[in-house]
Short mmCIF file of C-alpha atoms in Angstrom, two decimals:
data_model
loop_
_atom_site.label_atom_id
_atom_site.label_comp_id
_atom_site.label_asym_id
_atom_site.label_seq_id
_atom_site.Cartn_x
_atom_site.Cartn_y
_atom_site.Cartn_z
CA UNK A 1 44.91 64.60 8.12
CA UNK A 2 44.95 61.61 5.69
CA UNK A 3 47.21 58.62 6.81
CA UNK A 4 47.95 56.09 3.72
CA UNK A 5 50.40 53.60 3.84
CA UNK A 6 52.31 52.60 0.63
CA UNK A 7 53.57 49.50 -0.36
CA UNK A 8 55.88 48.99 -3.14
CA UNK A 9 57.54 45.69 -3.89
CA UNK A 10 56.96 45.02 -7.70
CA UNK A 11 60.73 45.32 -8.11
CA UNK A 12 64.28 44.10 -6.04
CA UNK A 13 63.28 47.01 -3.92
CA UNK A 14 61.22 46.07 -0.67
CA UNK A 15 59.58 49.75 -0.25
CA UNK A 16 57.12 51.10 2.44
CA UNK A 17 55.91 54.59 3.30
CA UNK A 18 53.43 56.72 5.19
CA UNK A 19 51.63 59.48 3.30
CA UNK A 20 49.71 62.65 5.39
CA UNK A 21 47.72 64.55 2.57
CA UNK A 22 50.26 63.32 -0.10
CA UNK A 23 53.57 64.21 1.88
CA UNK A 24 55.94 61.16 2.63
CA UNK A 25 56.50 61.58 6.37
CA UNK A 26 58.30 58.44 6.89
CA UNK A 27 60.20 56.12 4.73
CA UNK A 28 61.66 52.77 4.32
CA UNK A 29 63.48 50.43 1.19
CA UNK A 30 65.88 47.82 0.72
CA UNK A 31 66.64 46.51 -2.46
CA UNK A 32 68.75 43.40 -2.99
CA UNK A 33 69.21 40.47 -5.69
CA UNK A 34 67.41 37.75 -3.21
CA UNK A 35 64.12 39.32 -3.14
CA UNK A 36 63.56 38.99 0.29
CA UNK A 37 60.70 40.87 0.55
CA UNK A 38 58.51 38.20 2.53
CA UNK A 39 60.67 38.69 5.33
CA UNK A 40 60.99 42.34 4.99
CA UNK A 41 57.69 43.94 4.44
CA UNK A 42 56.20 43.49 7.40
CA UNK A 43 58.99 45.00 9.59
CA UNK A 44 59.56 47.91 7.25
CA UNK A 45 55.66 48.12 7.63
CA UNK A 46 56.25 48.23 11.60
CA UNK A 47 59.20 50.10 11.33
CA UNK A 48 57.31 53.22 8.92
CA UNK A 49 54.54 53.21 11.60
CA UNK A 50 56.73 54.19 14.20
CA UNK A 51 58.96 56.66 12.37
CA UNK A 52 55.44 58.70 11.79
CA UNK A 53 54.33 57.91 15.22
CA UNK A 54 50.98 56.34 14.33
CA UNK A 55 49.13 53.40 14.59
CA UNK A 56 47.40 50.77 12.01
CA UNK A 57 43.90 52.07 13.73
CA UNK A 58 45.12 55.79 12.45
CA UNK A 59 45.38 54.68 8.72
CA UNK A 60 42.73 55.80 6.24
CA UNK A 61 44.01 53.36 3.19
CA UNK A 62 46.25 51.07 2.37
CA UNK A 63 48.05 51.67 -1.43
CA UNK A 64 49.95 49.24 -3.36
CA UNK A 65 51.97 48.98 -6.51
CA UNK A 66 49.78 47.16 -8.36
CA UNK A 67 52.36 46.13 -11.86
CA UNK A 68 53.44 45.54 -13.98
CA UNK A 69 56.80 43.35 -12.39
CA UNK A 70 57.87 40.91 -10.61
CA UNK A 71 55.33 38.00 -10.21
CA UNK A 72 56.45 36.95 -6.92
CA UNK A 73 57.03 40.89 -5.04
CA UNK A 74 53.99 41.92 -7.22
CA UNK A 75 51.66 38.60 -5.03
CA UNK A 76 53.57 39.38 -1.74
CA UNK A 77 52.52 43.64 -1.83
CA UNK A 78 48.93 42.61 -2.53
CA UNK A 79 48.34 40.14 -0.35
CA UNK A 80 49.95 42.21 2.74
CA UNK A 81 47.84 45.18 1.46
CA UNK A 82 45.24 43.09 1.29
CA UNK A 83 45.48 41.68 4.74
CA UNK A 84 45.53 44.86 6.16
CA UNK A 85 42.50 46.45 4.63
CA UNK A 86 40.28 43.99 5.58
CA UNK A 87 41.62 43.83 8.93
CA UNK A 88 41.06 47.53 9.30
CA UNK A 89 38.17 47.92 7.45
CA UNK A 90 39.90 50.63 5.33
CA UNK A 91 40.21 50.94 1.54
CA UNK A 92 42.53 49.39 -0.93
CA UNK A 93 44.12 51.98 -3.57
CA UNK A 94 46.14 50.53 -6.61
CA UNK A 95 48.77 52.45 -7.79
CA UNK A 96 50.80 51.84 -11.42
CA UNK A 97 54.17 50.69 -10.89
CA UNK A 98 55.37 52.54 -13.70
CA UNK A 99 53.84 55.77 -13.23
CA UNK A 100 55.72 55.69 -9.43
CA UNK A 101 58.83 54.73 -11.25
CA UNK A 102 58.21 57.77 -13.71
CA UNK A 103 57.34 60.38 -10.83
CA UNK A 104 61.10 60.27 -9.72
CA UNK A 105 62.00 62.62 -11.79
CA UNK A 106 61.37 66.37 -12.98
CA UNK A 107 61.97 67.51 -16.38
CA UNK A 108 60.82 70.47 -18.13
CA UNK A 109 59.86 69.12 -21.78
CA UNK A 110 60.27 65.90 -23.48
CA UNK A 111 58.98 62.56 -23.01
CA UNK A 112 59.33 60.31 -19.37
CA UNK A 113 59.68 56.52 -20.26
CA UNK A 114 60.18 54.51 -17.17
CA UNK A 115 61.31 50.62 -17.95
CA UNK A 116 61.23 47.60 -15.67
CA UNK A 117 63.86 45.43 -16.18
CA UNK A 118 61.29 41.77 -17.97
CA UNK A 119 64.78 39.91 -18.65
CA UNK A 120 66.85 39.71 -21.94
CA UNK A 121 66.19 43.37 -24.04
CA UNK A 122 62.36 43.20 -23.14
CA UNK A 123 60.78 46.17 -20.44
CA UNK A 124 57.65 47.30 -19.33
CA UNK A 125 57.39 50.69 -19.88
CA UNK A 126 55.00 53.79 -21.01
CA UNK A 127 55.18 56.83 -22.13
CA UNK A 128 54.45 60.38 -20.27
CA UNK A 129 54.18 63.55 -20.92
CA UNK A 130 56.50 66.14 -18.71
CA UNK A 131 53.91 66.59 -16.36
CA UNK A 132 53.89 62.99 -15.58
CA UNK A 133 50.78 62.13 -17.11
CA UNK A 134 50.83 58.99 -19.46
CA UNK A 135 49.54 59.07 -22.64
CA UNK A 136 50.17 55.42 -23.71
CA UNK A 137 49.34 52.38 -22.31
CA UNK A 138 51.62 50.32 -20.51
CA UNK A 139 53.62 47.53 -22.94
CA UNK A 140 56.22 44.77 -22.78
CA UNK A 141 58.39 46.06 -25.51
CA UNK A 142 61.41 44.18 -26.80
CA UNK A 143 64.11 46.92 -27.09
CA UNK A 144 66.29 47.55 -30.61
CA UNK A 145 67.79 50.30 -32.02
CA UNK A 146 64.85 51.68 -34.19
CA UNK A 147 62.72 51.90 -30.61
CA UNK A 148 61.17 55.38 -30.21
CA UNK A 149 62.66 56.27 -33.84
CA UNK A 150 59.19 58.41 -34.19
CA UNK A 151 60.08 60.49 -31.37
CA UNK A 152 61.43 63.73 -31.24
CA UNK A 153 62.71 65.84 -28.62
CA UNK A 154 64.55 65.04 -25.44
CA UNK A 155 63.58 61.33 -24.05
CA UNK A 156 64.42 60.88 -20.49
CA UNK A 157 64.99 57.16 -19.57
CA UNK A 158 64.31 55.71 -15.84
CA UNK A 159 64.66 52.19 -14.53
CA UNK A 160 66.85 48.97 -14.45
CA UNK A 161 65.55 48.64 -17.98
CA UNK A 162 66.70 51.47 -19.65
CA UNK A 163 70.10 51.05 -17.57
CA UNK A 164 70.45 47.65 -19.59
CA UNK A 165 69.47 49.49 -23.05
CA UNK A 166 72.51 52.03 -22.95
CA UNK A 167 74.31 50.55 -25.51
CA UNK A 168 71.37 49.92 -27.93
CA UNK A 169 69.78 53.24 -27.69
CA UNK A 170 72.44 56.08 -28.77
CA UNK A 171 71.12 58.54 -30.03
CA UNK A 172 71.68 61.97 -28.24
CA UNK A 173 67.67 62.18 -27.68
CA UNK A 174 68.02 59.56 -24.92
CA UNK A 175 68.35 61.29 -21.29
CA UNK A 176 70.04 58.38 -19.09
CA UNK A 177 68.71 59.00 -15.29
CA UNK A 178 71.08 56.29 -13.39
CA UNK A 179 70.27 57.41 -10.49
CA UNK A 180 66.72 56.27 -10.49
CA UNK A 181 66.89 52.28 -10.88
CA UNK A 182 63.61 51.25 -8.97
CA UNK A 183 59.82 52.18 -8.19
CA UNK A 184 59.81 53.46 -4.73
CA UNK A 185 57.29 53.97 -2.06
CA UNK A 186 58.71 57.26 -1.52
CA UNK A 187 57.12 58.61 -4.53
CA UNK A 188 53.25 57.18 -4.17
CA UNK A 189 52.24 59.27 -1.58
CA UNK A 190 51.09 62.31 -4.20
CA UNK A 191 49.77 59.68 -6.11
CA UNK A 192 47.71 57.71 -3.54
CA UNK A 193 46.05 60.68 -2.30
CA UNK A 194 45.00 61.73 -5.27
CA UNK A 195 43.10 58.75 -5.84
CA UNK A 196 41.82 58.84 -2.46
CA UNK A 197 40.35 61.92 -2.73
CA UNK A 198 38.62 60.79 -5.74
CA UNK A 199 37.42 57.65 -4.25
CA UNK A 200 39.10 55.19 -6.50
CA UNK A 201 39.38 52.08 -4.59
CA UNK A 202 39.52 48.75 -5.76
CA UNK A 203 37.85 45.57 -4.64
CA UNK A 204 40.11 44.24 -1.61
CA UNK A 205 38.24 40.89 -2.06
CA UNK A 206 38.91 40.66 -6.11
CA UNK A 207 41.37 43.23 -6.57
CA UNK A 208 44.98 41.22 -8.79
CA UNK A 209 48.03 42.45 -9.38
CA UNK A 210 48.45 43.64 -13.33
CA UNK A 211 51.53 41.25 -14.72
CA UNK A 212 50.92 42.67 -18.15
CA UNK A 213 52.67 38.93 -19.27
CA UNK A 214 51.94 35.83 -18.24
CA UNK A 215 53.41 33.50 -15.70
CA UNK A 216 55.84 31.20 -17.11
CA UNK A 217 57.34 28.40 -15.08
CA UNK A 218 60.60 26.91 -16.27
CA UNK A 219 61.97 24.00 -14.88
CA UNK A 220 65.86 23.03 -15.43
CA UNK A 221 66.06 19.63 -17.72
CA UNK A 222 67.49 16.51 -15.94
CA UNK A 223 70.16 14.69 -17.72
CA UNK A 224 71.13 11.33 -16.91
#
């Protein structure tokens, strides 16, 4: 039996599960405004451990989200991931936020586009097929009413992004799934094991989060 644990924290939601040969067999989230995940992680972490019964010394990988999102949960995942694999000695997997975001749902034809919520009308998203494979690269796209114009067919919409964009996109083609607002650890159990059984690790030592934008710090003007 394969042991992974998965950390997902790219969003609001502080997410942690264990994975045996792809099946989530214990599970943990929280998702609030604050982003508190540097105090949670680590005791969801303890707190998934116990639910499955195992140890750390039991774990054959460590996966994270690896972006794009938030800046901040994106560095905390990593680094905890991090931590642990070379504490362990095990591998590091990295996982695409948006494809665990787009495995949440099910739907027989038409296209998957998760979004990520980047502020004002811009997401990160991509595009996938019904079997949840993407065929476009991921994109910070600024979100009008002529956006996926060139599509055709049903378009099923996932994410605090696409919640935001339900009164610019109106068409009857767009598929609103409210009930799936955030990536979730839940869901990166099939994924992770996948890639472990292909051996697709990543460098714990210079392995970075994707941001897919740049940093940008703003500071609030003084006035006298």
């Amino acid at each position: 039996m394969v042991y992974i644990l998965n950390i997902e924290t790219a969003t609001k939601n502080c997410s942690v599960s264990v994975g045996a040969n792809g099946t989530t067999i214990a599970f943990k989230e929280l998702s609030e405004e604050q982003f508190n995940h540097a105090e949670k992680l680590h005791v969801f972490i303890k707190d998934v451990l116990n639910q499955a019964s195992l140890d750390l010394s039991q774990l054959h990988a460590v996966a994270v989200s690896k972006g794009p999102g938030s800046y901040t949960g994106l560095r905390i995942g990593v680094s905890a991931a991090k931590g642990l694999c070379y504490a362990l000695d095990i591998p590091l997997i990295a996982v695409d936020t948006l494809a665990v975001l787009a495995a949440q749902i099910s739907v027989a034809n038409g296209l998957i586009i998760p979004m990520i919520d980047a502020r004002r009308m811009e997401v990160f998203t991509q595009q996938f097929n019904e079997h949840n494979k993407a065929i476009t690269p991921a994109e910070a796209l600024i979100i009008d009413e002529t956006a996926f114009a060139d599509k055709s067919g049903n378009i099923h919409l996932v994410g605090d992004g696409a919640l935001k964009c339900k009164t610019v996109l109106t068409s009857d083609t767009f598929v609103f799934h409210e009930d799936v607002v955030y990536p979730s650890a839940k869901q990166m159990s099939p994924l992770s094991y996948e890639k472990f059984q292909q051996n697709d690790f990543v460098d714990v030592a210079y392995f970075e989060p994707y941001y897919l934008k740049d940093f940008m710090l703003t500071t609030k003007k003084i006035t006298n």
